[in-house]
mmCIF file of C-alpha atoms and ligand atoms in Angstrom:
data_model
loop_
_atom_site.group_PDB
_atom_site.id
_atom_site.type_symbol
_atom_site.label_atom_id
_atom_site.label_comp_id
_atom_site.label_asym_id
_atom_site.label_seq_id
_atom_site.Cartn_x
_atom_site.Cartn_y
_atom_site.Cartn_z
ATOM 1 C CA MET L 128 13.647 -15.110 -14.813
ATOM 2 C CA THR L 129 15.074 -13.378 -17.874
ATOM 3 C CA ARG L 130 14.275 -9.764 -18.664
ATOM 4 C CA SER L 131 11.915 -10.759 -21.499
ATOM 5 C CA ALA L 132 10.134 -13.355 -19.308
ATOM 6 C CA LYS L 133 9.608 -10.626 -16.701
ATOM 7 C CA ALA L 134 8.249 -8.239 -19.325
ATOM 8 C CA ALA L 135 5.909 -10.994 -20.587
ATOM 9 C CA SER L 136 4.550 -11.683 -17.109
ATOM 10 C CA ALA L 137 3.999 -7.939 -16.544
ATOM 11 C CA THR L 138 2.128 -7.440 -19.827
ATOM 12 C CA MET L 139 0.059 -10.594 -19.206
ATOM 13 C CA TRP L 140 -1.443 -8.778 -16.210
ATOM 14 C CA GLY L 141 -1.932 -5.512 -18.093
ATOM 15 C CA LYS L 142 1.240 -3.894 -16.788
ATOM 16 C CA ARG L 143 3.967 -1.913 -18.564
ATOM 17 C CA ASP L 144 6.796 -4.055 -19.834
ATOM 18 C CA ASP L 145 9.338 -2.053 -17.810
ATOM 19 C CA MET L 146 7.775 -2.980 -14.450
ATOM 20 C CA ILE L 147 10.301 -4.382 -11.984
ATOM 21 C CA VAL L 148 8.885 -7.895 -11.539
ATOM 22 C CA ARG L 149 9.843 -9.188 -8.090
ATOM 23 C CA GLU L 150 8.028 -12.527 -8.496
ATOM 24 C CA ASP L 151 6.207 -14.129 -11.385
ATOM 25 C CA LEU L 152 3.862 -16.340 -9.318
ATOM 26 C CA PRO L 153 2.467 -14.970 -7.141
ATOM 27 C CA PHE L 154 2.793 -11.889 -9.321
ATOM 28 C CA ASN L 155 4.613 -9.058 -7.571
ATOM 29 C CA ALA L 156 5.782 -5.990 -9.454
ATOM 30 C CA GLU L 157 6.582 -2.319 -8.940
ATOM 31 C CA PRO L 158 7.033 0.515 -11.448
ATOM 32 C CA PRO L 159 10.422 2.209 -11.859
ATOM 33 C CA ALA L 160 10.596 5.320 -9.641
ATOM 34 C CA SER L 161 10.839 7.784 -12.539
ATOM 35 C CA VAL L 162 7.675 6.321 -14.123
ATOM 36 C CA LEU L 163 5.782 6.511 -10.819
ATOM 37 C CA ALA L 164 6.754 10.181 -10.578
ATOM 38 C CA ALA L 165 4.948 11.054 -13.810
ATOM 39 C CA ALA L 166 1.358 11.355 -12.507
ATOM 40 C CA VAL L 167 -0.728 12.122 -9.414
ATOM 41 C CA ILE L 168 -3.121 9.308 -10.326
ATOM 42 C CA THR L 169 -1.096 6.235 -11.207
ATOM 43 C CA PRO L 170 -2.306 4.652 -14.474
ATOM 44 C CA VAL L 171 -3.551 1.074 -14.018
ATOM 45 C CA ASP L 172 -0.688 -0.323 -16.117
ATOM 46 C CA THR L 173 1.826 1.328 -13.772
ATOM 47 C CA PHE L 174 0.146 0.631 -10.389
ATOM 48 C CA TYR L 175 2.185 -1.773 -8.228
ATOM 49 C CA SER L 176 0.824 -5.277 -7.747
ATOM 50 C CA ARG L 177 1.337 -7.161 -4.471
ATOM 51 C CA ASN L 178 0.064 -10.699 -4.104
ATOM 52 C CA HIS L 179 0.445 -13.701 -1.819
ATOM 53 C CA GLY L 180 -1.250 -16.230 -4.099
ATOM 54 C CA PRO L 181 -2.416 -16.771 -7.685
ATOM 55 C CA PHE L 182 -5.256 -14.522 -8.853
ATOM 56 C CA PRO L 183 -8.760 -15.997 -8.495
ATOM 57 C CA ASP L 184 -10.810 -15.773 -11.689
ATOM 58 C CA ILE L 185 -14.306 -14.668 -10.640
ATOM 59 C CA ALA L 186 -16.836 -13.408 -13.192
ATOM 60 C CA PRO L 187 -19.063 -10.633 -11.800
ATOM 61 C CA ARG L 188 -22.178 -12.814 -12.284
ATOM 62 C CA GLU L 189 -20.603 -15.572 -10.168
ATOM 63 C CA TRP L 190 -19.303 -13.329 -7.417
ATOM 64 C CA ARG L 191 -21.094 -13.443 -4.044
ATOM 65 C CA LEU L 192 -20.449 -11.528 -0.852
ATOM 66 C CA THR L 193 -21.633 -12.758 2.535
ATOM 67 C CA VAL L 194 -21.901 -10.248 5.379
ATOM 68 C CA GLY L 195 -22.338 -11.870 8.790
ATOM 69 C CA GLY L 196 -21.189 -12.125 12.401
ATOM 70 C CA SER L 197 -22.423 -9.475 14.870
ATOM 71 C CA VAL L 198 -25.170 -8.218 12.567
ATOM 72 C CA ASP L 199 -28.965 -8.536 12.868
ATOM 73 C CA ALA L 200 -29.663 -9.227 9.192
ATOM 74 C CA PRO L 201 -26.860 -11.203 7.482
ATOM 75 C CA LEU L 202 -26.597 -10.562 3.747
ATOM 76 C CA ASN L 203 -25.703 -12.607 0.707
ATOM 77 C CA LEU L 204 -25.121 -10.093 -2.092
ATOM 78 C CA THR L 205 -24.644 -10.508 -5.826
ATOM 79 C CA TYR L 206 -22.606 -8.109 -7.941
ATOM 80 C CA ASP L 207 -25.888 -6.597 -9.193
ATOM 81 C CA ASP L 208 -27.106 -6.109 -5.604
ATOM 82 C CA LEU L 209 -23.910 -4.332 -4.636
ATOM 83 C CA THR L 210 -23.725 -2.110 -7.696
ATOM 84 C CA THR L 211 -27.417 -1.135 -7.891
ATOM 85 C CA LYS L 212 -28.822 -1.129 -4.327
ATOM 86 C CA PHE L 213 -26.324 1.214 -2.672
ATOM 87 C CA ALA L 214 -25.189 4.755 -3.477
ATOM 88 C CA GLN L 215 -21.961 4.943 -5.447
ATOM 89 C CA HIS L 216 -18.978 6.876 -4.040
ATOM 90 C CA CYS L 217 -15.436 7.511 -5.247
ATOM 91 C CA VAL L 218 -12.258 8.196 -3.271
ATOM 92 C CA VAL L 219 -8.799 9.099 -4.528
ATOM 93 C CA ALA L 220 -6.563 7.026 -2.277
ATOM 94 C CA THR L 221 -2.936 5.986 -2.164
ATOM 95 C CA LEU L 222 -2.227 2.329 -1.438
ATOM 96 C CA ALA L 223 1.162 1.602 0.050
ATOM 97 C CA CYS L 224 2.554 -1.780 0.885
ATOM 98 C CA ALA L 225 4.086 -2.112 4.363
ATOM 99 C CA GLY L 226 7.153 -3.526 2.584
ATOM 100 C CA ASN L 227 7.712 -0.481 0.364
ATOM 101 C CA ARG L 228 11.326 0.799 0.706
ATOM 102 C CA ARG L 229 12.389 -2.555 2.229
ATOM 103 C CA ALA L 230 15.528 -2.509 0.025
ATOM 104 C CA GLU L 231 17.019 0.127 2.354
ATOM 105 C CA LEU L 232 16.411 -2.122 5.380
ATOM 106 C CA LEU L 233 18.087 -5.018 3.559
ATOM 107 C CA ARG L 234 21.235 -2.938 3.249
ATOM 108 C CA VAL L 235 21.285 -2.713 7.059
ATOM 109 C CA HIS L 236 20.836 -6.458 7.645
ATOM 110 C CA PRO L 237 19.559 -9.301 5.400
ATOM 111 C CA ILE L 238 15.876 -10.275 5.445
ATOM 112 C CA PRO L 239 15.721 -13.742 3.866
ATOM 113 C CA GLY L 240 12.722 -14.649 1.724
ATOM 114 C CA LYS L 241 11.311 -11.124 1.428
ATOM 115 C CA ASP L 242 11.164 -9.138 -1.805
ATOM 116 C CA PRO L 243 13.521 -6.133 -1.956
ATOM 117 C CA TRP L 244 10.839 -3.546 -2.806
ATOM 118 C CA GLU L 245 12.478 -0.259 -3.711
ATOM 119 C CA HIS L 246 10.506 2.936 -4.347
ATOM 120 C CA GLY L 247 7.458 1.589 -6.170
ATOM 121 C CA ALA L 248 5.251 -0.464 -3.813
ATOM 122 C CA ILE L 249 3.004 2.583 -3.548
ATOM 123 C CA SER L 250 0.532 4.040 -6.056
ATOM 124 C CA THR L 251 -2.582 6.216 -6.163
ATOM 125 C CA ALA L 252 -5.920 5.583 -7.901
ATOM 126 C CA GLU L 253 -9.475 6.833 -7.963
ATOM 127 C CA TRP L 254 -11.529 3.983 -6.525
ATOM 128 C CA CYS L 255 -15.308 3.832 -6.978
ATOM 129 C CA GLY L 256 -17.821 1.528 -5.359
ATOM 130 C CA VAL L 257 -20.042 1.594 -2.293
ATOM 131 C CA ARG L 258 -19.232 2.634 1.232
ATOM 132 C CA LEU L 259 -18.633 -0.336 3.503
ATOM 133 C CA VAL L 260 -20.622 1.503 6.200
ATOM 134 C CA ASP L 261 -23.724 1.426 3.956
ATOM 135 C CA VAL L 262 -23.425 -2.333 3.478
ATOM 136 C CA LEU L 263 -22.810 -2.928 7.189
ATOM 137 C CA ALA L 264 -25.808 -0.743 8.032
ATOM 138 C CA ALA L 265 -27.994 -2.772 5.630
ATOM 139 C CA ALA L 266 -26.835 -5.880 7.483
ATOM 140 C CA GLY L 267 -27.919 -4.324 10.803
ATOM 141 C CA VAL L 268 -24.439 -4.063 12.269
ATOM 142 C CA ARG L 269 -24.322 -3.822 16.055
ATOM 143 C CA ARG L 270 -22.362 -0.672 16.791
ATOM 144 C CA GLU L 271 -20.384 -1.846 19.753
ATOM 145 C CA ASP L 272 -16.930 -0.603 20.604
ATOM 146 C CA GLU L 273 -14.046 -3.001 20.270
ATOM 147 C CA LEU L 274 -15.552 -4.970 17.349
ATOM 148 C CA HIS L 275 -13.527 -5.795 14.252
ATOM 149 C CA VAL L 276 -14.484 -6.405 10.641
ATOM 150 C CA GLU L 277 -12.810 -9.333 8.886
ATOM 151 C CA PHE L 278 -12.440 -9.603 5.110
ATOM 152 C CA LEU L 279 -11.746 -12.972 3.469
ATOM 153 C CA ALA L 280 -10.783 -13.772 -0.117
ATOM 154 C CA PRO L 281 -10.340 -17.048 -2.028
ATOM 155 C CA ASP L 282 -6.695 -16.675 -3.169
ATOM 156 C CA VAL L 283 -4.556 -19.307 -1.444
ATOM 157 C CA ALA L 284 -1.175 -18.294 -0.019
ATOM 158 C CA GLN L 285 1.348 -21.152 0.064
ATOM 159 C CA GLU L 286 3.629 -19.068 2.287
ATOM 160 C CA ALA L 287 1.035 -18.876 5.099
ATOM 161 C CA ARG L 288 1.320 -21.203 8.085
ATOM 162 C CA PRO L 289 -0.829 -23.296 7.750
ATOM 163 C CA VAL L 290 -1.483 -22.747 4.016
ATOM 164 C CA GLN L 291 -4.671 -20.669 3.804
ATOM 165 C CA SER L 292 -6.503 -18.097 1.746
ATOM 166 C CA TYR L 293 -5.871 -14.389 2.238
ATOM 167 C CA GLY L 294 -7.669 -12.428 4.910
ATOM 168 C CA SER L 295 -7.338 -9.427 7.149
ATOM 169 C CA SER L 296 -9.369 -7.180 9.445
ATOM 170 C CA ILE L 297 -9.794 -3.585 10.553
ATOM 171 C CA PRO L 298 -11.454 -2.127 13.660
ATOM 172 C CA LEU L 299 -15.214 -1.510 13.262
ATOM 173 C CA ASN L 300 -14.663 2.227 13.888
ATOM 174 C CA LYS L 301 -12.474 2.457 10.796
ATOM 175 C CA ALA L 302 -14.840 0.205 8.806
ATOM 176 C CA MET L 303 -17.683 2.648 9.570
ATOM 177 C CA SER L 304 -15.680 5.622 8.209
ATOM 178 C CA GLU L 305 -16.965 6.990 4.929
ATOM 179 C CA GLU L 306 -13.670 6.590 3.051
ATOM 180 C CA VAL L 307 -13.655 2.782 3.285
ATOM 181 C CA LEU L 308 -15.072 1.289 0.076
ATOM 182 C CA LEU L 309 -16.058 -1.964 -1.526
ATOM 183 C CA ALA L 310 -14.726 -0.926 -4.921
ATOM 184 C CA TRP L 311 -15.412 -2.297 -8.380
ATOM 185 C CA GLN L 312 -13.816 0.507 -10.392
ATOM 186 C CA MET L 313 -10.247 1.770 -10.570
ATOM 187 C CA ASN L 314 -9.480 4.967 -12.505
ATOM 188 C CA GLY L 315 -12.854 4.721 -14.262
ATOM 189 C CA GLN L 316 -12.361 1.131 -15.480
ATOM 190 C CA PRO L 317 -13.901 -2.076 -14.123
ATOM 191 C CA LEU L 318 -11.537 -3.241 -11.374
ATOM 192 C CA PRO L 319 -8.877 -5.385 -13.131
ATOM 193 C CA ARG L 320 -8.404 -8.973 -11.962
ATOM 194 C CA ALA L 321 -4.832 -8.166 -10.831
ATOM 195 C CA HIS L 322 -6.212 -5.537 -8.446
ATOM 196 C CA GLY L 323 -8.987 -7.663 -6.945
ATOM 197 C CA GLY L 324 -11.744 -7.545 -9.539
ATOM 198 C CA PRO L 325 -14.637 -7.901 -9.502
ATOM 199 C CA VAL L 326 -14.713 -6.321 -5.988
ATOM 200 C CA ARG L 327 -12.070 -5.385 -3.420
ATOM 201 C CA VAL L 328 -11.933 -3.544 -0.137
ATOM 202 C CA VAL L 329 -10.134 -0.177 -0.163
ATOM 203 C CA VAL L 330 -9.048 1.029 3.279
ATOM 204 C CA PRO L 331 -7.525 4.497 2.697
ATOM 205 C CA GLY L 332 -4.895 5.538 5.230
ATOM 206 C CA TYR L 333 -4.039 1.963 6.256
ATOM 207 C CA ILE L 334 -1.261 -0.310 4.969
ATOM 208 C CA GLY L 335 -2.189 -1.920 1.644
ATOM 209 C CA ALA L 336 -2.483 -5.376 3.246
ATOM 210 C CA ARG L 337 -5.840 -4.391 4.781
ATOM 211 C CA SER L 338 -7.362 -3.577 1.366
ATOM 212 C CA VAL L 339 -8.410 -7.165 0.651
ATOM 213 C CA LYS L 340 -8.822 -8.028 -3.041
ATOM 214 C CA TRP L 341 -11.448 -10.440 -4.472
ATOM 215 C CA VAL L 342 -13.357 -10.088 -1.181
ATOM 216 C CA THR L 343 -16.112 -12.693 -0.746
ATOM 217 C CA ALA L 344 -16.855 -12.696 3.006
ATOM 218 C CA ILE L 345 -17.164 -9.944 5.591
ATOM 219 C CA THR L 346 -17.621 -10.831 9.272
ATOM 220 C CA VAL L 347 -18.177 -8.467 12.190
ATOM 221 C CA GLN L 348 -16.488 -10.097 15.165
ATOM 222 C CA PRO L 349 -15.212 -9.434 18.690
ATOM 223 C CA ALA L 350 -11.496 -9.791 17.868
ATOM 224 C CA PRO L 351 -9.102 -9.127 14.982
ATOM 225 C CA SER L 352 -8.941 -11.796 12.261
ATOM 226 C CA GLN L 353 -7.073 -15.007 13.075
ATOM 227 C CA ASN L 354 -5.932 -15.121 9.450
ATOM 228 C CA TYR L 355 -2.161 -15.558 9.032
ATOM 229 C CA PHE L 356 -1.838 -12.130 7.381
ATOM 230 C CA GLN L 357 -3.402 -10.417 10.400
ATOM 231 C CA ALA L 358 -2.337 -12.595 13.338
ATOM 232 C CA ILE L 359 1.230 -13.450 12.267
ATOM 233 C CA ASP L 360 2.395 -11.480 9.226
ATOM 234 C CA TYR L 361 2.212 -7.683 8.789
ATOM 235 C CA ARG L 362 3.563 -7.103 12.276
ATOM 236 C CA ILE L 363 6.635 -5.238 13.449
ATOM 237 C CA LEU L 364 8.713 -7.746 15.395
ATOM 238 C CA PRO L 365 11.567 -6.831 17.720
ATOM 239 C CA PRO L 366 14.933 -6.977 15.899
ATOM 240 C CA GLU L 367 16.052 -10.107 17.756
ATOM 241 C CA ALA L 368 12.841 -12.115 17.015
ATOM 242 C CA ASP L 369 12.909 -15.187 14.777
ATOM 243 C CA ALA L 370 10.244 -14.393 12.167
ATOM 244 C CA ASP L 371 9.759 -18.113 11.417
ATOM 245 C CA ALA L 372 9.051 -19.041 15.016
ATOM 246 C CA VAL L 373 6.844 -16.249 16.400
ATOM 247 C CA ALA L 374 3.464 -17.095 17.917
ATOM 248 C CA GLU L 375 0.121 -15.651 16.814
ATOM 249 C CA GLY L 376 -0.392 -12.085 17.981
ATOM 250 C CA GLU L 377 3.291 -11.379 18.652
ATOM 251 C CA GLY L 378 4.689 -8.036 17.545
ATOM 252 C CA ILE L 379 2.909 -4.807 16.676
ATOM 253 C CA SER L 380 0.027 -5.203 14.226
ATOM 254 C CA LEU L 381 0.256 -2.659 11.405
ATOM 255 C CA SER L 382 -2.770 -0.537 10.580
ATOM 256 C CA SER L 383 -2.353 3.229 9.853
ATOM 257 C CA LEU L 384 0.371 4.175 7.426
ATOM 258 C CA PRO L 385 3.271 5.985 9.079
ATOM 259 C CA LEU L 386 4.341 9.480 8.005
ATOM 260 C CA ASN L 387 6.646 8.862 5.057
ATOM 261 C CA CYS L 388 8.163 10.385 1.923
ATOM 262 C CA ASP L 389 10.375 9.330 -0.947
ATOM 263 C CA ILE L 390 12.531 10.767 -3.721
ATOM 264 C CA LEU L 391 11.524 9.494 -7.180
ATOM 265 C CA VAL L 392 13.561 11.836 -9.415
ATOM 266 C CA PRO L 393 16.496 11.669 -9.834
ATOM 267 C CA THR L 394 16.770 7.930 -9.308
ATOM 268 C CA ASP L 395 19.450 6.235 -7.260
ATOM 269 C CA GLY L 396 22.739 6.167 -9.166
ATOM 270 C CA GLU L 397 21.467 8.396 -12.021
ATOM 271 C CA ARG L 398 23.878 10.674 -13.899
ATOM 272 C CA VAL L 399 22.274 14.084 -14.291
ATOM 273 C CA SER L 400 23.435 17.281 -15.980
ATOM 274 C CA ALA L 401 25.084 19.892 -13.769
ATOM 275 C CA GLY L 402 23.030 23.079 -13.345
ATOM 276 C CA ALA L 403 19.336 23.259 -12.512
ATOM 277 C CA LEU L 404 18.037 19.929 -11.192
ATOM 278 C CA THR L 405 14.426 19.357 -10.153
ATOM 279 C CA VAL L 406 14.145 16.820 -7.355
ATOM 280 C CA ARG L 407 10.676 15.243 -7.127
ATOM 281 C CA GLY L 408 8.849 12.845 -4.860
ATOM 282 C CA TRP L 409 5.817 12.119 -2.701
ATOM 283 C CA ALA L 410 4.905 12.415 0.975
ATOM 284 C CA ILE L 411 2.006 11.002 2.964
ATOM 285 C CA ALA L 412 0.985 11.365 6.600
ATOM 286 C CA GLY L 413 -1.251 8.314 7.096
ATOM 287 C CA ASP L 414 -4.851 7.830 8.218
ATOM 288 C CA GLY L 415 -6.239 11.175 7.080
ATOM 289 C CA HIS L 416 -3.474 13.425 8.440
ATOM 290 C CA SER L 417 -1.871 16.001 6.179
ATOM 291 C CA VAL L 418 1.724 16.644 5.195
ATOM 292 C CA GLU L 419 2.599 20.213 6.168
ATOM 293 C CA ARG L 420 6.159 20.486 4.915
ATOM 294 C CA VAL L 421 8.841 18.567 3.031
ATOM 295 C CA ASP L 422 12.522 19.470 3.490
ATOM 296 C CA VAL L 423 15.331 18.569 1.117
ATOM 297 C CA SER L 424 19.016 18.442 2.039
ATOM 298 C CA LEU L 425 22.022 18.190 -0.266
ATOM 299 C CA ASP L 426 24.511 17.789 2.579
ATOM 300 C CA GLY L 427 23.290 14.751 4.494
ATOM 301 C CA GLY L 428 20.898 16.676 6.725
ATOM 302 C CA HIS L 429 23.122 19.512 7.956
ATOM 303 C CA SER L 430 21.062 22.129 6.153
ATOM 304 C CA TRP L 431 17.592 21.941 4.609
ATOM 305 C CA ARG L 432 15.474 23.775 2.038
ATOM 306 C CA GLN L 433 11.703 23.607 1.848
ATOM 307 C CA ALA L 434 10.263 21.826 -1.172
ATOM 308 C CA ASP L 435 7.253 23.107 -3.093
ATOM 309 C CA LEU L 436 4.408 20.966 -1.768
ATOM 310 C CA ARG L 437 1.369 20.531 -3.993
ATOM 311 C CA PRO L 438 -2.090 20.049 -2.393
ATOM 312 C CA ALA L 439 -3.066 16.388 -2.202
ATOM 313 C CA ALA L 440 -5.926 15.194 -4.456
ATOM 314 C CA SER L 441 -7.764 14.065 -1.300
ATOM 315 C CA ARG L 442 -7.172 13.508 2.416
ATOM 316 C CA TRP L 443 -6.303 9.929 1.488
ATOM 317 C CA ALA L 444 -3.803 10.596 -1.285
ATOM 318 C CA TRP L 445 -0.101 11.328 -1.370
ATOM 319 C CA SER L 446 1.145 14.905 -1.665
ATOM 320 C CA ARG L 447 3.647 15.442 -4.424
ATOM 321 C CA TRP L 448 6.574 17.796 -3.957
ATOM 322 C CA SER L 449 9.478 19.192 -5.945
ATOM 323 C CA LEU L 450 12.467 21.455 -5.472
ATOM 324 C CA THR L 451 14.772 22.883 -8.116
ATOM 325 C CA VAL L 452 18.365 23.116 -6.971
ATOM 326 C CA ASP L 453 21.589 24.132 -8.669
ATOM 327 C CA VAL L 454 24.138 21.317 -8.745
ATOM 328 C CA GLU L 455 27.870 21.391 -9.468
ATOM 329 C CA PRO L 456 29.561 18.515 -11.317
ATOM 330 C CA GLY L 457 30.426 15.681 -8.893
ATOM 331 C CA PRO L 458 28.713 13.272 -6.524
ATOM 332 C CA LEU L 459 25.242 14.157 -5.223
ATOM 333 C CA SER L 460 23.648 13.108 -1.960
ATOM 334 C CA ILE L 461 19.960 14.007 -1.714
ATOM 335 C CA THR L 462 17.872 13.545 1.439
ATOM 336 C CA ALA L 463 14.207 14.387 2.085
ATOM 337 C CA ARG L 464 11.981 14.338 5.134
ATOM 338 C CA ALA L 465 8.295 15.194 5.642
ATOM 339 C CA TRP L 466 6.507 16.844 8.566
ATOM 340 C CA ALA L 467 2.884 16.052 9.466
ATOM 341 C CA ASP L 468 0.141 18.309 10.834
ATOM 342 C CA THR L 469 0.787 16.673 14.220
ATOM 343 C CA GLY L 470 4.283 18.240 14.275
ATOM 344 C CA VAL L 471 6.137 14.964 13.905
ATOM 345 C CA THR L 472 8.800 14.209 11.336
ATOM 346 C CA GLN L 473 10.443 11.007 10.104
ATOM 347 C CA PRO L 474 13.201 9.055 11.835
ATOM 348 C CA GLU L 475 16.652 9.592 10.364
ATOM 349 C CA SER L 476 18.004 6.153 9.636
ATOM 350 C CA PRO L 477 16.681 2.809 8.380
ATOM 351 C CA ALA L 478 19.097 1.130 10.835
ATOM 352 C CA SER L 479 16.983 2.407 13.739
ATOM 353 C CA LEU L 480 13.873 0.824 12.176
ATOM 354 C CA TRP L 481 15.197 -2.550 11.057
ATOM 355 C CA ASN L 482 12.776 -5.380 11.867
ATOM 356 C CA PRO L 483 12.834 -9.071 10.863
ATOM 357 C CA ARG L 484 10.095 -8.822 8.200
ATOM 358 C CA GLY L 485 11.241 -5.485 6.833
ATOM 359 C CA TYR L 486 8.046 -3.494 7.292
ATOM 360 C CA GLY L 487 7.311 0.174 7.880
ATOM 361 C CA ASN L 488 10.499 1.817 6.627
ATOM 362 C CA ASN L 489 9.722 5.521 6.945
ATOM 363 C CA ALA L 490 13.270 6.771 7.489
ATOM 364 C CA TRP L 491 14.438 9.940 5.713
ATOM 365 C CA ALA L 492 14.462 9.303 1.973
ATOM 366 C CA HIS L 493 17.970 9.267 0.569
ATOM 367 C CA ILE L 494 19.507 8.756 -2.866
ATOM 368 C CA THR L 495 22.930 9.269 -4.374
ATOM 369 C CA ALA L 496 23.503 10.398 -7.949
ATOM 370 C CA SER L 497 26.188 12.258 -9.863
ATOM 371 C CA ALA L 498 26.189 15.463 -11.884
ATOM 372 C CA ILE L 499 28.312 15.735 -15.047
HETATM 373 N N1 MTE T 147 -5.837 -9.252 -1.039
HETATM 374 C C1 MTE T 147 -5.771 -10.548 -1.353
HETATM 375 N N2 MTE T 147 -6.919 -11.241 -1.471
HETATM 376 N N3 MTE T 147 -4.594 -11.180 -1.552
HETATM 377 C C2 MTE T 147 -3.388 -10.514 -1.428
HETATM 378 O O1 MTE T 147 -2.320 -11.118 -1.616
HETATM 379 N N4 MTE T 147 -2.294 -8.378 -0.917
HETATM 380 C C3 MTE T 147 -2.441 -7.220 -0.051
HETATM 381 C C4 MTE T 147 -3.658 -6.383 -0.441
HETATM 382 N N5 MTE T 147 -4.811 -7.216 -0.629
HETATM 383 C C5 MTE T 147 -3.432 -9.139 -1.083
HETATM 384 C C6 MTE T 147 -4.701 -8.533 -0.922
HETATM 385 C C7 MTE T 147 -1.277 -6.356 -0.030
HETATM 386 S S1 MTE T 147 0.004 -6.908 0.922
HETATM 387 C C8 MTE T 147 -1.264 -5.149 -0.648
HETATM 388 S S2 MTE T 147 0.044 -4.089 -0.439
HETATM 389 C C9 MTE T 147 -2.353 -4.721 -1.530
HETATM 390 O O2 MTE T 147 -3.361 -5.710 -1.638
HETATM 391 C C10 MTE T 147 -1.811 -4.444 -2.924
HETATM 392 O O3 MTE T 147 -2.841 -4.088 -3.784
HETATM 393 P P1 MTE T 147 -2.568 -4.034 -5.347
HETATM 394 O O4 MTE T 147 -1.984 -5.324 -5.780
HETATM 395 O O5 MTE T 147 -3.853 -3.692 -5.972
HETATM 396 O O6 MTE T 147 -1.563 -2.921 -5.554
#
């Protein structure tokens, strides 16, 4: 695709024309790192878009949601039912794709057929809708341990084996947590089609893949979803596994986001002015944990300085950090690592994390630049 074709496909879906379009159909795009750095709440036109199939086109009046399985009173809800019969709640939450920062894993070893997401498959929005727990309660959910809640959508993924529409699941315990929403608004606007409008699931603290867009069916069931994107994809496989030949249920299923951080400014390869340089980025601890500290190193991790860490907008949002350093003319190597409230920090190298589908890269963030 040419640069102008990429810009056209981005603007067609309401995105900035400088989005880095990874695929046209299904549409996959991330904002440049420096643009992502500009705001705590990512504007809709800048928010990354990650899709496995073409967007369904569902008018709110046509949308229906079934809620069934291990419930005493199955529901069949219209958009009006959902938006008027339940209390409305909003959550500021960061969505991060499990493949964010895959480009660094690709430099360790190739990962055929997977998009080389760089710094931008992560964004933060204010989501408004109803709490999933309220809808499950209205359906008379049986509160038994070990149950799972499956979400299905109508978008068909040609890459799935066999070809099927998108689906996923989360444990019932997480589904009953107040932060999990069925959302129809993003940053105060009706949820755009590219982000799952008219209604999507938002599972704060979990990998983005669990926040199913265009959701039309919810089932409470004894086991995780058998959908390709739960049972086969979005799993950490051992390095020697053949990703095209693994059986259902193999590998580690991804749910909570790992502790992670990234450097957004300066960008990789940028030429900056010598003197005062403000390094900026984000950090997140995953599933409601907090980031307690971010360290920055200009010498490959031999010595560290603490960054200024701003309070997160919510328990479910990234924390933004910055540090102003004085740089001499010449090459620059900048590294960052975050520490969580549990006392853990990030692993040092992407090589130690390499896996055949390129998920979950939470190694120390690292960029090189030069000062002139
Ligand atoms: N839901 C459906 N129906 N289809 C999809 O392809 N992609 C998932 C998730 N929900 C997907 C989906 C993935 S992998 C991610 S990271 C997030 O949506 C991305 O959400 P966004 O496109 O709004 O940023």
